[in-house]
Amino acid sequence: MKIFDPHIHMTSRTTDDYARMAAAGIDTIVEPAFWLGQPRTHVGSFEDYFLSLLGWERFRASQFGIRHFCTLALNPKEANDPAVAEGVLALLPKYLEKDGVVAVGEIGFDDQTPVEEMILCRQLELARAHALPVLIHTPHRDKVRGTERTLAILREQAFPEEMALIDHNTEETLPLVLATGCWAGHSIYPDTKMDEARMAALVKRYGPQRILVNSAADWGVSDPLKVPKTVEVMRASGISIDAIERIVWHNPVAFFAQSGRLGLESTPIDQRALHEGNSVLRGQSPVVAVAADASAS
Ligand SMILES: [Zn+2]
């Protein structure tokens, strides 16, 4: 089965992860710009990060037969830092024009401060101006209130709900999101938040419509194979293959295709290729010309 992980931070992961993901059927990924675990002190650090998501990381993924797209934004946590926030917002219009950017994100609430709300609204405006969908993070603390406020802002701003993906849902927030026209993402983590069995139970209760599943793997305790692992648990729990394929392929494709930039043509692996003169290899023999979707069934 061809799998799409619509939220994974590969900058923090290794080439072993890429190889295991490709072997597990992961064909396409979206990497949202986010917080790096330590506050950045210069706007230029964000610019180089955006460039690496558009350049080096996309190249690294291609070397393992995985199509890589990204979403760019000022993340909710650093929205609170006046030393960088305005400068990053000023950078975004130039970068949102780039091929490979399929949404504005991740935006949303972290601590649910007035500044976060103002910056969320300004980034919704940027998305509208660039005709892009938005990937919206929901907060870990006080998630229900943060989700309710997020949905209210989308309504107040008359932002088209079908262009919004609300992420990191739980049993408490999913019904709120499904009551709107927004799409609902779920991050499957090793110990906290949502796990594979709870996800399968949600799909049995609500069906596959507008439901997405991701690993949200990053620099913390996380697992880049959580989407294929959730496929297995959903299959074992009796959910139909059609419903599973809708969740792990057709739904993310339909959502991000709204950007007009989700090119899914097959590109063969060529590990002889270089990015600005650099290779992912360390003297190994390059793998060449394996179709990008060779693992699909
Ligand atoms: Zn994330």
Coordinates of C-alpha atoms and ligand atoms in Angstrom, one line a residue:
M1 CA 0.0 0.0 0.0
K2 CA 1.3 3.5 -0.9
I3 CA 1.5 5.6 2.2
F4 CA 1.6 9.4 2.6
D5 CA 3.0 10.8 6.0
P6 CA 1.6 14.3 6.0
H7 CA 3.5 15.6 9.1
I8 CA 7.1 14.5 9.7
H9 CA 10.3 16.5 10.6
M10 CA 12.9 14.7 8.6
T11 CA 15.6 17.4 9.3
S12 CA 15.8 15.6 12.7
R13 CA 16.0 12.1 11.3
T14 CA 18.7 9.9 9.7
T15 CA 19.2 8.2 6.4
D16 CA 18.4 4.9 8.2
D17 CA 14.9 6.3 8.8
Y18 CA 14.5 7.2 5.1
A19 CA 15.5 3.7 4.1
R20 CA 13.1 2.0 6.6
M21 CA 10.3 4.4 5.6
A22 CA 10.7 3.6 1.9
A23 CA 10.7 -0.1 2.7
A24 CA 7.5 0.2 4.7
G25 CA 5.7 1.8 1.7
I26 CA 6.0 5.5 2.6
D27 CA 6.0 7.2 -0.8
T28 CA 5.3 10.9 -0.1
I29 CA 5.8 13.1 3.0
V30 CA 5.1 16.7 4.1
E31 CA 7.6 18.3 6.4
P32 CA 6.2 21.3 8.3
A33 CA 8.5 24.1 9.4
F34 CA 8.5 24.1 13.2
W35 CA 10.4 24.7 16.4
L36 CA 13.9 23.2 16.6
G37 CA 13.9 22.5 20.4
Q38 CA 16.0 25.6 21.1
P39 CA 14.9 29.2 20.4
R40 CA 16.5 30.7 17.3
T41 CA 18.1 34.1 18.0
H42 CA 18.3 35.4 14.4
V43 CA 15.8 35.7 11.5
G44 CA 18.6 34.4 9.2
S45 CA 18.4 31.1 11.0
F46 CA 14.8 30.7 9.9
E47 CA 15.8 31.6 6.3
D48 CA 18.5 29.0 6.2
Y49 CA 16.0 26.5 7.7
F50 CA 13.4 27.3 5.0
L51 CA 16.1 26.9 2.3
S52 CA 17.2 23.5 3.7
L53 CA 13.5 22.2 3.7
L54 CA 13.2 23.3 0.1
G55 CA 16.7 22.1 -1.0
W56 CA 18.8 19.6 1.0
E57 CA 16.0 17.8 2.8
R58 CA 14.0 17.4 -0.4
F59 CA 17.2 16.1 -2.1
R60 CA 17.9 13.6 0.8
A61 CA 14.4 12.2 0.6
S62 CA 14.7 11.8 -3.2
Q63 CA 17.8 9.7 -2.7
F64 CA 15.6 7.1 -1.0
G65 CA 12.7 7.3 -3.5
I66 CA 10.5 9.5 -1.2
R67 CA 8.8 12.6 -2.5
H68 CA 9.2 15.5 -0.1
F69 CA 7.1 18.6 0.2
C70 CA 7.1 21.2 2.9
T71 CA 4.9 23.8 4.6
L72 CA 6.5 27.1 5.8
A73 CA 5.4 29.4 8.6
L74 CA 6.4 31.0 11.8
N75 CA 5.7 28.2 14.4
P76 CA 3.3 28.9 17.3
K77 CA 6.0 28.8 20.0
E78 CA 8.4 31.3 18.4
A79 CA 5.5 33.5 17.4
N80 CA 5.9 34.8 21.0
D81 CA 9.5 35.9 20.5
P82 CA 9.5 39.6 19.4
A83 CA 13.2 39.4 18.4
V84 CA 12.4 37.2 15.4
A85 CA 8.6 37.2 14.8
E86 CA 8.2 40.2 12.5
G87 CA 11.3 39.4 10.6
V88 CA 10.1 35.9 9.9
L89 CA 6.6 37.1 8.8
A90 CA 8.4 39.5 6.4
L91 CA 10.4 36.6 4.9
L92 CA 7.4 34.4 4.3
P93 CA 5.8 35.9 1.1
K94 CA 9.0 35.3 -0.9
Y95 CA 9.3 31.6 0.3
L96 CA 5.6 30.8 0.0
E97 CA 6.0 31.3 -3.8
K98 CA 8.4 28.4 -4.0
D99 CA 7.7 25.1 -5.7
G100 CA 7.5 22.4 -3.1
V101 CA 5.6 24.5 -0.5
V102 CA 2.2 22.9 -0.3
A103 CA 0.7 24.9 2.7
V104 CA 1.3 27.5 5.3
G105 CA 2.2 25.7 8.5
E106 CA 2.5 24.8 11.2
I107 CA 0.6 27.7 12.6
G108 CA -1.8 27.9 15.6
F109 CA -1.6 28.0 19.3
D110 CA 1.0 26.9 21.8
D111 CA 0.4 28.9 25.1
Q112 CA -2.7 30.5 23.6
T113 CA -1.4 34.0 24.1
P114 CA -2.9 37.2 22.4
V115 CA 0.3 37.5 20.3
E116 CA -0.1 33.9 19.1
E117 CA -3.7 34.7 18.0
M118 CA -2.6 37.9 16.2
I119 CA 0.2 35.9 14.3
L120 CA -2.2 33.1 13.5
C121 CA -4.6 35.6 11.9
R122 CA -1.8 37.2 9.9
Q123 CA -0.6 33.9 8.6
L124 CA -4.2 32.9 7.6
E125 CA -4.1 36.2 5.5
L126 CA -0.7 35.1 4.0
A127 CA -2.3 31.7 3.1
R128 CA -5.2 33.4 1.5
A129 CA -3.0 35.8 -0.5
H130 CA -0.9 32.8 -1.8
A131 CA -4.0 30.6 -2.4
L132 CA -2.5 27.9 -0.1
P133 CA -4.1 25.6 2.5
V134 CA -3.0 25.8 6.2
L135 CA -1.7 23.2 8.6
I136 CA -2.8 24.1 12.1
H137 CA -1.1 22.7 15.2
T138 CA -3.3 22.4 18.3
P139 CA -1.8 23.0 21.7
H140 CA -0.7 20.2 24.1
R141 CA -2.0 22.0 27.1
D142 CA -5.7 22.9 27.2
K143 CA -6.3 21.3 23.8
V144 CA -10.0 21.5 23.7
R145 CA -10.1 25.2 24.4
G146 CA -7.3 25.8 21.9
T147 CA -9.1 23.8 19.2
E148 CA -12.4 25.6 19.8
R149 CA -10.7 29.0 19.6
T150 CA -8.9 27.9 16.4
L151 CA -12.1 26.9 14.7
A152 CA -13.8 30.1 15.9
I153 CA -11.0 32.2 14.3
L154 CA -11.3 30.3 11.0
R155 CA -15.1 31.2 11.1
E156 CA -14.4 34.8 12.1
Q157 CA -11.9 35.2 9.3
A158 CA -14.2 33.4 6.8
F159 CA -11.2 31.2 6.0
P160 CA -12.4 28.3 3.7
E161 CA -12.6 25.3 6.1
E162 CA -11.8 22.8 3.4
M163 CA -8.4 24.6 3.1
A164 CA -7.6 23.9 6.8
L165 CA -6.0 20.8 8.3
I166 CA -6.4 20.8 12.1
D167 CA -3.7 18.6 13.6
H168 CA -2.9 16.5 16.7
N169 CA -6.5 15.6 17.4
T170 CA -7.7 13.4 20.2
E171 CA -11.0 11.8 21.1
E172 CA -12.1 15.1 22.6
T173 CA -11.3 17.4 19.7
L174 CA -12.1 15.2 16.6
P175 CA -15.9 15.6 16.9
L176 CA -15.4 19.4 17.1
V177 CA -13.3 19.4 13.9
L178 CA -15.6 17.0 12.0
A179 CA -18.5 19.3 12.8
T180 CA -16.8 21.9 10.5
G181 CA -15.5 21.5 7.0
C182 CA -11.9 21.2 8.2
W183 CA -9.7 18.1 7.8
A184 CA -8.5 16.3 10.9
G185 CA -4.9 15.1 11.5
H186 CA -3.8 12.7 14.1
S187 CA -0.2 12.3 15.4
I188 CA 0.6 8.8 16.5
Y189 CA 3.3 8.8 19.2
P190 CA 5.1 6.0 21.0
D191 CA 3.7 6.8 24.5
T192 CA 1.6 9.9 24.7
K193 CA -1.3 11.5 22.8
M194 CA -2.8 9.2 20.2
D195 CA -1.8 5.6 19.6
E196 CA -2.5 3.0 16.9
A197 CA -5.4 1.2 18.7
R198 CA -7.1 4.4 19.7
M199 CA -6.8 5.7 16.1
A200 CA -8.4 2.5 14.8
A201 CA -11.3 3.0 17.3
L202 CA -11.8 6.6 16.1
V203 CA -12.0 5.4 12.4
K204 CA -14.5 2.7 13.4
R205 CA -16.6 5.3 15.1
Y206 CA -16.4 8.2 12.6
G207 CA -15.3 6.6 9.3
P208 CA -12.5 7.8 7.0
Q209 CA -13.9 11.1 5.8
R210 CA -11.4 14.0 6.2
I211 CA -9.3 11.9 8.5
L212 CA -5.5 11.9 8.2
V213 CA -2.8 10.1 10.2
N214 CA 0.8 11.2 10.7
S215 CA 3.9 10.3 12.8
A216 CA 4.9 13.9 13.6
A217 CA 8.4 12.3 14.1
D218 CA 11.0 14.8 15.1
W219 CA 14.0 15.3 17.5
G220 CA 12.0 13.9 20.5
V221 CA 10.8 10.4 21.3
S222 CA 8.8 9.5 18.2
D223 CA 8.7 6.9 15.4
P224 CA 8.8 7.6 11.7
L225 CA 7.0 4.3 11.0
K226 CA 3.9 5.1 12.9
V227 CA 1.7 5.6 9.8
P228 CA 2.5 2.1 8.4
K229 CA 2.1 0.6 11.9
T230 CA -1.3 2.3 12.2
V231 CA -2.2 0.8 8.8
E232 CA -1.5 -2.7 10.3
V233 CA -3.6 -2.1 13.4
M234 CA -6.5 -0.7 11.4
R235 CA -6.3 -3.7 9.0
A236 CA -6.2 -6.2 12.0
S237 CA -9.2 -4.4 13.5
G238 CA -11.3 -5.1 10.5
I239 CA -11.3 -1.6 8.8
S240 CA -11.6 -2.0 5.1
I241 CA -8.6 -1.6 2.8
D242 CA -10.6 1.1 0.9
A243 CA -11.1 3.1 4.1
I244 CA -7.4 2.7 5.1
E245 CA -6.2 3.8 1.7
R246 CA -8.4 6.8 1.9
I247 CA -6.8 7.8 5.2
V248 CA -3.2 7.2 4.4
W249 CA -3.2 8.2 0.7
H250 CA -6.3 9.8 -0.9
N251 CA -7.1 12.2 1.9
P252 CA -3.6 13.8 2.2
V253 CA -3.3 13.9 -1.6
A254 CA -6.7 15.7 -1.8
F255 CA -5.9 18.2 0.9
F256 CA -2.4 19.2 -0.2
A257 CA -3.4 19.1 -4.0
Q258 CA -5.4 22.3 -3.2
S259 CA -2.0 24.1 -3.3
G260 CA -1.7 23.2 -7.0
R261 CA 1.9 22.1 -6.3
L262 CA 1.6 18.5 -5.3
G263 CA 3.4 16.9 -8.3
L264 CA 3.2 13.1 -7.8
E265 CA 5.0 12.0 -11.0
S266 CA 7.3 9.0 -10.5
T267 CA 11.0 10.0 -10.2
P268 CA 13.7 7.2 -10.3
I269 CA 16.3 7.2 -7.5
D270 CA 19.7 8.3 -8.7
Q271 CA 22.2 8.4 -5.9
R272 CA 24.9 9.7 -8.3
A273 CA 23.0 13.0 -8.1
L274 CA 24.5 15.9 -6.1
H275 CA 22.9 18.8 -4.3
E276 CA 25.1 21.9 -4.6
G277 CA 28.0 19.5 -5.0
N278 CA 27.1 17.3 -2.0
S279 CA 25.9 13.7 -1.8
V280 CA 24.3 11.6 0.9
L281 CA 26.8 8.8 0.3
R282 CA 30.0 8.1 2.2
G283 CA 31.8 6.3 -0.6
Q284 CA 29.1 3.5 -1.0
S285 CA 28.1 2.4 -4.4
P286 CA 25.2 4.6 -5.6
V287 CA 21.7 3.0 -6.1
V288 CA 20.4 4.1 -9.5
A289 CA 17.0 4.0 -11.3
V290 CA 14.7 2.2 -8.9
A291 CA 11.2 3.7 -9.5
A292 CA 10.1 6.0 -6.7
D293 CA 6.9 3.9 -6.3
A294 CA 8.6 0.5 -6.6
S295 CA 7.4 -0.4 -3.1
A296 CA 3.8 0.4 -3.9
S297 CA 1.3 -2.5 -4.3
Ligands
ZN1 ZN 5.2 19.1 14.0

